[in-house]
PDB file of C-alpha atoms in Angstrom:
ATOM      1  CA  GLN A 176      43.037  21.179 132.848  1.00 83.00           C
ATOM      2  CA  VAL A 177      39.771  21.305 134.723  1.00 91.00           C
ATOM      3  CA  GLN A 178      37.464  18.279 134.597  1.00 95.00           C
ATOM      4  CA  LEU A 179      33.714  18.859 134.834  1.00 97.00           C
ATOM      5  CA  VAL A 180      30.954  16.617 136.195  1.00 98.00           C
ATOM      6  CA  GLU A 181      27.273  17.579 136.054  1.00 98.00           C
ATOM      7  CA  SER A 182      24.590  16.293 138.392  1.00 98.00           C
ATOM      8  CA  GLY A 183      21.058  17.112 139.455  1.00 98.00           C
ATOM      9  CA  GLY A 184      19.119  16.212 136.346  1.00 97.00           C
ATOM     10  CA  GLY A 185      15.982  14.119 136.423  1.00 97.00           C
ATOM     11  CA  LEU A 186      12.293  13.907 135.648  1.00 98.00           C
ATOM     12  CA  VAL A 187      10.044  16.733 136.811  1.00 98.00           C
ATOM     13  CA  GLN A 188       6.517  17.873 136.025  1.00 98.00           C
ATOM     14  CA  ALA A 189       5.866  21.092 134.179  1.00 98.00           C
ATOM     15  CA  GLY A 190       6.056  24.018 136.567  1.00 98.00           C
ATOM     16  CA  GLY A 191       8.533  22.248 138.801  1.00 98.00           C
ATOM     17  CA  SER A 192      12.132  23.052 139.672  1.00 98.00           C
ATOM     18  CA  LEU A 193      15.550  21.447 139.468  1.00 98.00           C
ATOM     19  CA  ARG A 194      19.002  22.582 140.470  1.00 98.00           C
ATOM     20  CA  LEU A 195      21.893  21.397 138.368  1.00 98.00           C
ATOM     21  CA  SER A 196      25.432  21.315 139.698  1.00 98.00           C
ATOM     22  CA  CYS A 197      28.735  21.264 137.862  1.00 98.00           C
ATOM     23  CA  ALA A 198      31.662  20.132 139.974  1.00 98.00           C
ATOM     24  CA  ALA A 199      35.137  20.984 138.725  1.00 96.00           C
ATOM     25  CA  SER A 200      38.394  19.318 139.611  1.00 94.00           C
ATOM     26  CA  GLY A 201      41.652  21.153 140.035  1.00 79.00           C
ATOM     27  CA  ARG A 202      42.726  24.292 141.824  1.00 76.00           C
ATOM     28  CA  THR A 203      42.201  26.783 139.003  1.00 88.00           C
ATOM     29  CA  PHE A 204      38.397  26.864 138.848  1.00 92.00           C
ATOM     30  CA  SER A 205      38.303  30.592 139.465  1.00 91.00           C
ATOM     31  CA  SER A 206      40.391  31.207 136.352  1.00 92.00           C
ATOM     32  CA  TYR A 207      37.592  29.853 134.139  1.00 94.00           C
ATOM     33  CA  PHE A 208      34.438  31.553 132.997  1.00 94.00           C
ATOM     34  CA  MET A 209      31.650  29.023 132.861  1.00 96.00           C
ATOM     35  CA  GLY A 210      28.524  28.282 130.909  1.00 97.00           C
ATOM     36  CA  TRP A 211      25.494  26.027 130.675  1.00 98.00           C
ATOM     37  CA  PHE A 212      24.329  24.682 127.339  1.00 98.00           C
ATOM     38  CA  ARG A 213      21.630  22.226 126.398  1.00 98.00           C
ATOM     39  CA  GLN A 214      20.903  19.903 123.524  1.00 98.00           C
ATOM     40  CA  ALA A 215      17.496  18.467 122.809  1.00 98.00           C
ATOM     41  CA  LEU A 216      17.079  15.325 120.746  1.00 96.00           C
ATOM     42  CA  GLY A 217      17.641  16.094 117.082  1.00 96.00           C
ATOM     43  CA  LYS A 218      18.619  19.707 117.722  1.00 97.00           C
ATOM     44  CA  GLU A 219      21.855  21.640 117.923  1.00 97.00           C
ATOM     45  CA  ARG A 220      23.483  22.485 121.216  1.00 97.00           C
ATOM     46  CA  GLU A 221      22.283  25.887 122.435  1.00 97.00           C
ATOM     47  CA  PHE A 222      23.431  28.434 124.971  1.00 98.00           C
ATOM     48  CA  VAL A 223      21.522  28.685 128.245  1.00 98.00           C
ATOM     49  CA  ALA A 224      23.540  30.874 130.625  1.00 98.00           C
ATOM     50  CA  ALA A 225      27.080  31.954 131.433  1.00 97.00           C
ATOM     51  CA  ILE A 226      28.905  33.449 134.383  1.00 96.00           C
ATOM     52  CA  SER A 227      32.134  35.339 134.801  1.00 95.00           C
ATOM     53  CA  ARG A 228      35.124  34.102 136.764  1.00 94.00           C
ATOM     54  CA  SER A 229      34.139  35.941 139.918  1.00 93.00           C
ATOM     55  CA  GLY A 230      30.427  35.327 139.507  1.00 94.00           C
ATOM     56  CA  GLY A 231      29.751  39.020 139.370  1.00 94.00           C
ATOM     57  CA  SER A 232      28.478  39.010 135.794  1.00 95.00           C
ATOM     58  CA  THR A 233      25.936  36.709 134.192  1.00 96.00           C
ATOM     59  CA  THR A 234      24.102  36.443 130.909  1.00 96.00           C
ATOM     60  CA  TYR A 235      21.147  34.340 129.799  1.00 97.00           C
ATOM     61  CA  ALA A 236      19.471  33.115 126.655  1.00 97.00           C
ATOM     62  CA  GLY A 237      16.214  34.844 125.863  1.00 96.00           C
ATOM     63  CA  PHE A 238      14.093  31.762 126.456  1.00 94.00           C
ATOM     64  CA  VAL A 239      15.211  31.709 130.116  1.00 92.00           C
ATOM     65  CA  LYS A 240      13.085  34.804 130.788  1.00 80.00           C
ATOM     66  CA  GLY A 241      13.876  34.988 134.486  1.00 92.00           C
ATOM     67  CA  ARG A 242      13.167  31.316 135.136  1.00 98.00           C
ATOM     68  CA  PHE A 243      16.795  30.160 135.487  1.00 98.00           C
ATOM     69  CA  THR A 244      19.601  31.456 137.687  1.00 98.00           C
ATOM     70  CA  ILE A 245      23.279  30.668 137.181  1.00 98.00           C
ATOM     71  CA  SER A 246      25.689  30.944 140.092  1.00 98.00           C
ATOM     72  CA  ARG A 247      29.036  29.650 141.237  1.00 97.00           C
ATOM     73  CA  ASP A 248      30.919  28.987 144.457  1.00 97.00           C
ATOM     74  CA  ASN A 249      34.623  29.221 143.751  1.00 95.00           C
ATOM     75  CA  ALA A 250      35.476  27.943 147.232  1.00 94.00           C
ATOM     76  CA  LYS A 251      33.638  24.718 146.376  1.00 96.00           C
ATOM     77  CA  ASN A 252      34.727  24.567 142.721  1.00 96.00           C
ATOM     78  CA  THR A 253      31.088  24.281 141.748  1.00 97.00           C
ATOM     79  CA  MET A 254      28.681  26.034 139.404  1.00 98.00           C
ATOM     80  CA  TYR A 255      24.906  25.812 139.632  1.00 98.00           C
ATOM     81  CA  LEU A 256      21.846  26.307 137.470  1.00 98.00           C
ATOM     82  CA  GLN A 257      18.603  26.814 139.371  1.00 98.00           C
ATOM     83  CA  MET A 258      15.727  26.112 137.021  1.00 98.00           C
ATOM     84  CA  ASN A 259      12.200  27.120 138.009  1.00 98.00           C
ATOM     85  CA  SER A 260       8.880  27.042 136.171  1.00 98.00           C
ATOM     86  CA  LEU A 261      10.145  24.296 133.918  1.00 98.00           C
ATOM     87  CA  LYS A 262       8.395  23.609 130.646  1.00 97.00           C
ATOM     88  CA  PRO A 263       8.306  20.486 128.470  1.00 97.00           C
ATOM     89  CA  GLU A 264      10.400  22.349 125.893  1.00 97.00           C
ATOM     90  CA  ASP A 265      13.204  22.563 128.474  1.00 98.00           C
ATOM     91  CA  THR A 266      13.704  18.821 128.064  1.00 98.00           C
ATOM     92  CA  ALA A 267      17.303  18.260 126.965  1.00 98.00           C
ATOM     93  CA  VAL A 268      20.724  17.089 128.025  1.00 98.00           C
ATOM     94  CA  TYR A 269      22.323  19.939 129.943  1.00 98.00           C
ATOM     95  CA  TYR A 270      26.077  20.461 129.728  1.00 98.00           C
ATOM     96  CA  CYS A 271      28.417  22.657 131.687  1.00 98.00           C
ATOM     97  CA  ALA A 272      31.430  24.158 129.977  1.00 97.00           C
ATOM     98  CA  ALA A 273      34.537  26.060 131.001  1.00 96.00           C
ATOM     99  CA  GLN A 274      37.024  28.328 129.295  1.00 94.00           C
ATOM    100  CA  GLN A 275      40.029  30.117 130.727  1.00 92.00           C
ATOM    101  CA  GLY A 276      40.167  33.833 130.258  1.00 85.00           C
ATOM    102  CA  PHE A 277      38.138  36.936 130.906  1.00 82.00           C
ATOM    103  CA  GLY A 278      34.613  37.912 130.051  1.00 82.00           C
ATOM    104  CA  ILE A 279      31.566  35.841 129.224  1.00 86.00           C
ATOM    105  CA  LEU A 280      31.031  34.030 125.948  1.00 90.00           C
ATOM    106  CA  THR A 281      27.890  32.386 124.602  1.00 93.00           C
ATOM    107  CA  GLY A 282      29.063  30.293 121.680  1.00 94.00           C
ATOM    108  CA  PRO A 283      29.674  26.585 122.263  1.00 94.00           C
ATOM    109  CA  ASN A 284      32.772  26.690 120.036  1.00 94.00           C
ATOM    110  CA  GLU A 285      34.325  29.188 122.447  1.00 93.00           C
ATOM    111  CA  TYR A 286      34.484  26.697 125.310  1.00 95.00           C
ATOM    112  CA  ALA A 287      37.295  24.159 125.545  1.00 94.00           C
ATOM    113  CA  ARG A 288      36.210  21.984 128.480  1.00 95.00           C
ATOM    114  CA  TRP A 289      32.892  20.129 128.715  1.00 97.00           C
ATOM    115  CA  GLY A 290      31.155  17.817 131.120  1.00 98.00           C
ATOM    116  CA  GLN A 291      29.371  14.617 130.105  1.00 97.00           C
ATOM    117  CA  GLY A 292      25.897  16.108 130.472  1.00 98.00           C
ATOM    118  CA  THR A 293      22.871  15.428 132.659  1.00 98.00           C
ATOM    119  CA  GLN A 294      19.399  14.637 131.349  1.00 98.00           C
ATOM    120  CA  VAL A 295      16.502  16.907 132.262  1.00 98.00           C
ATOM    121  CA  THR A 296      13.037  15.691 131.325  1.00 98.00           C
ATOM    122  CA  VAL A 297       9.957  17.820 131.924  1.00 98.00           C
ATOM    123  CA  SER A 298       6.608  16.085 131.602  1.00 98.00           C
ATOM    124  CA  SER A 299       3.419  17.911 130.685  1.00 94.00           C
TER     125      SER A 299
END
């Protein structure tokens, strides 16, 4: 089973950028499609972005609106989320998730493996 560790969170001013990383253990990273989710205080976990096993297909939540880019490097067993033009409402704990199989899924219940999360705080 793959183990996931997020990094790259922090405090940034509105309009700034952060790049999150999700490092996966094991030699089967490329057999997992991957996703980013976030959970703000007092709110449910919500989908942010997902990427296919090869990285050739991606999908985003509507609120991303071209500000975020998901990518992966299977040679490095790592997935990324480049976040630009950050807003205070982007403040949340960001989680990466993995699921074996084909396609891209956006529901949190469809992912079996989760990281511990990394805090992103955007100040106004």
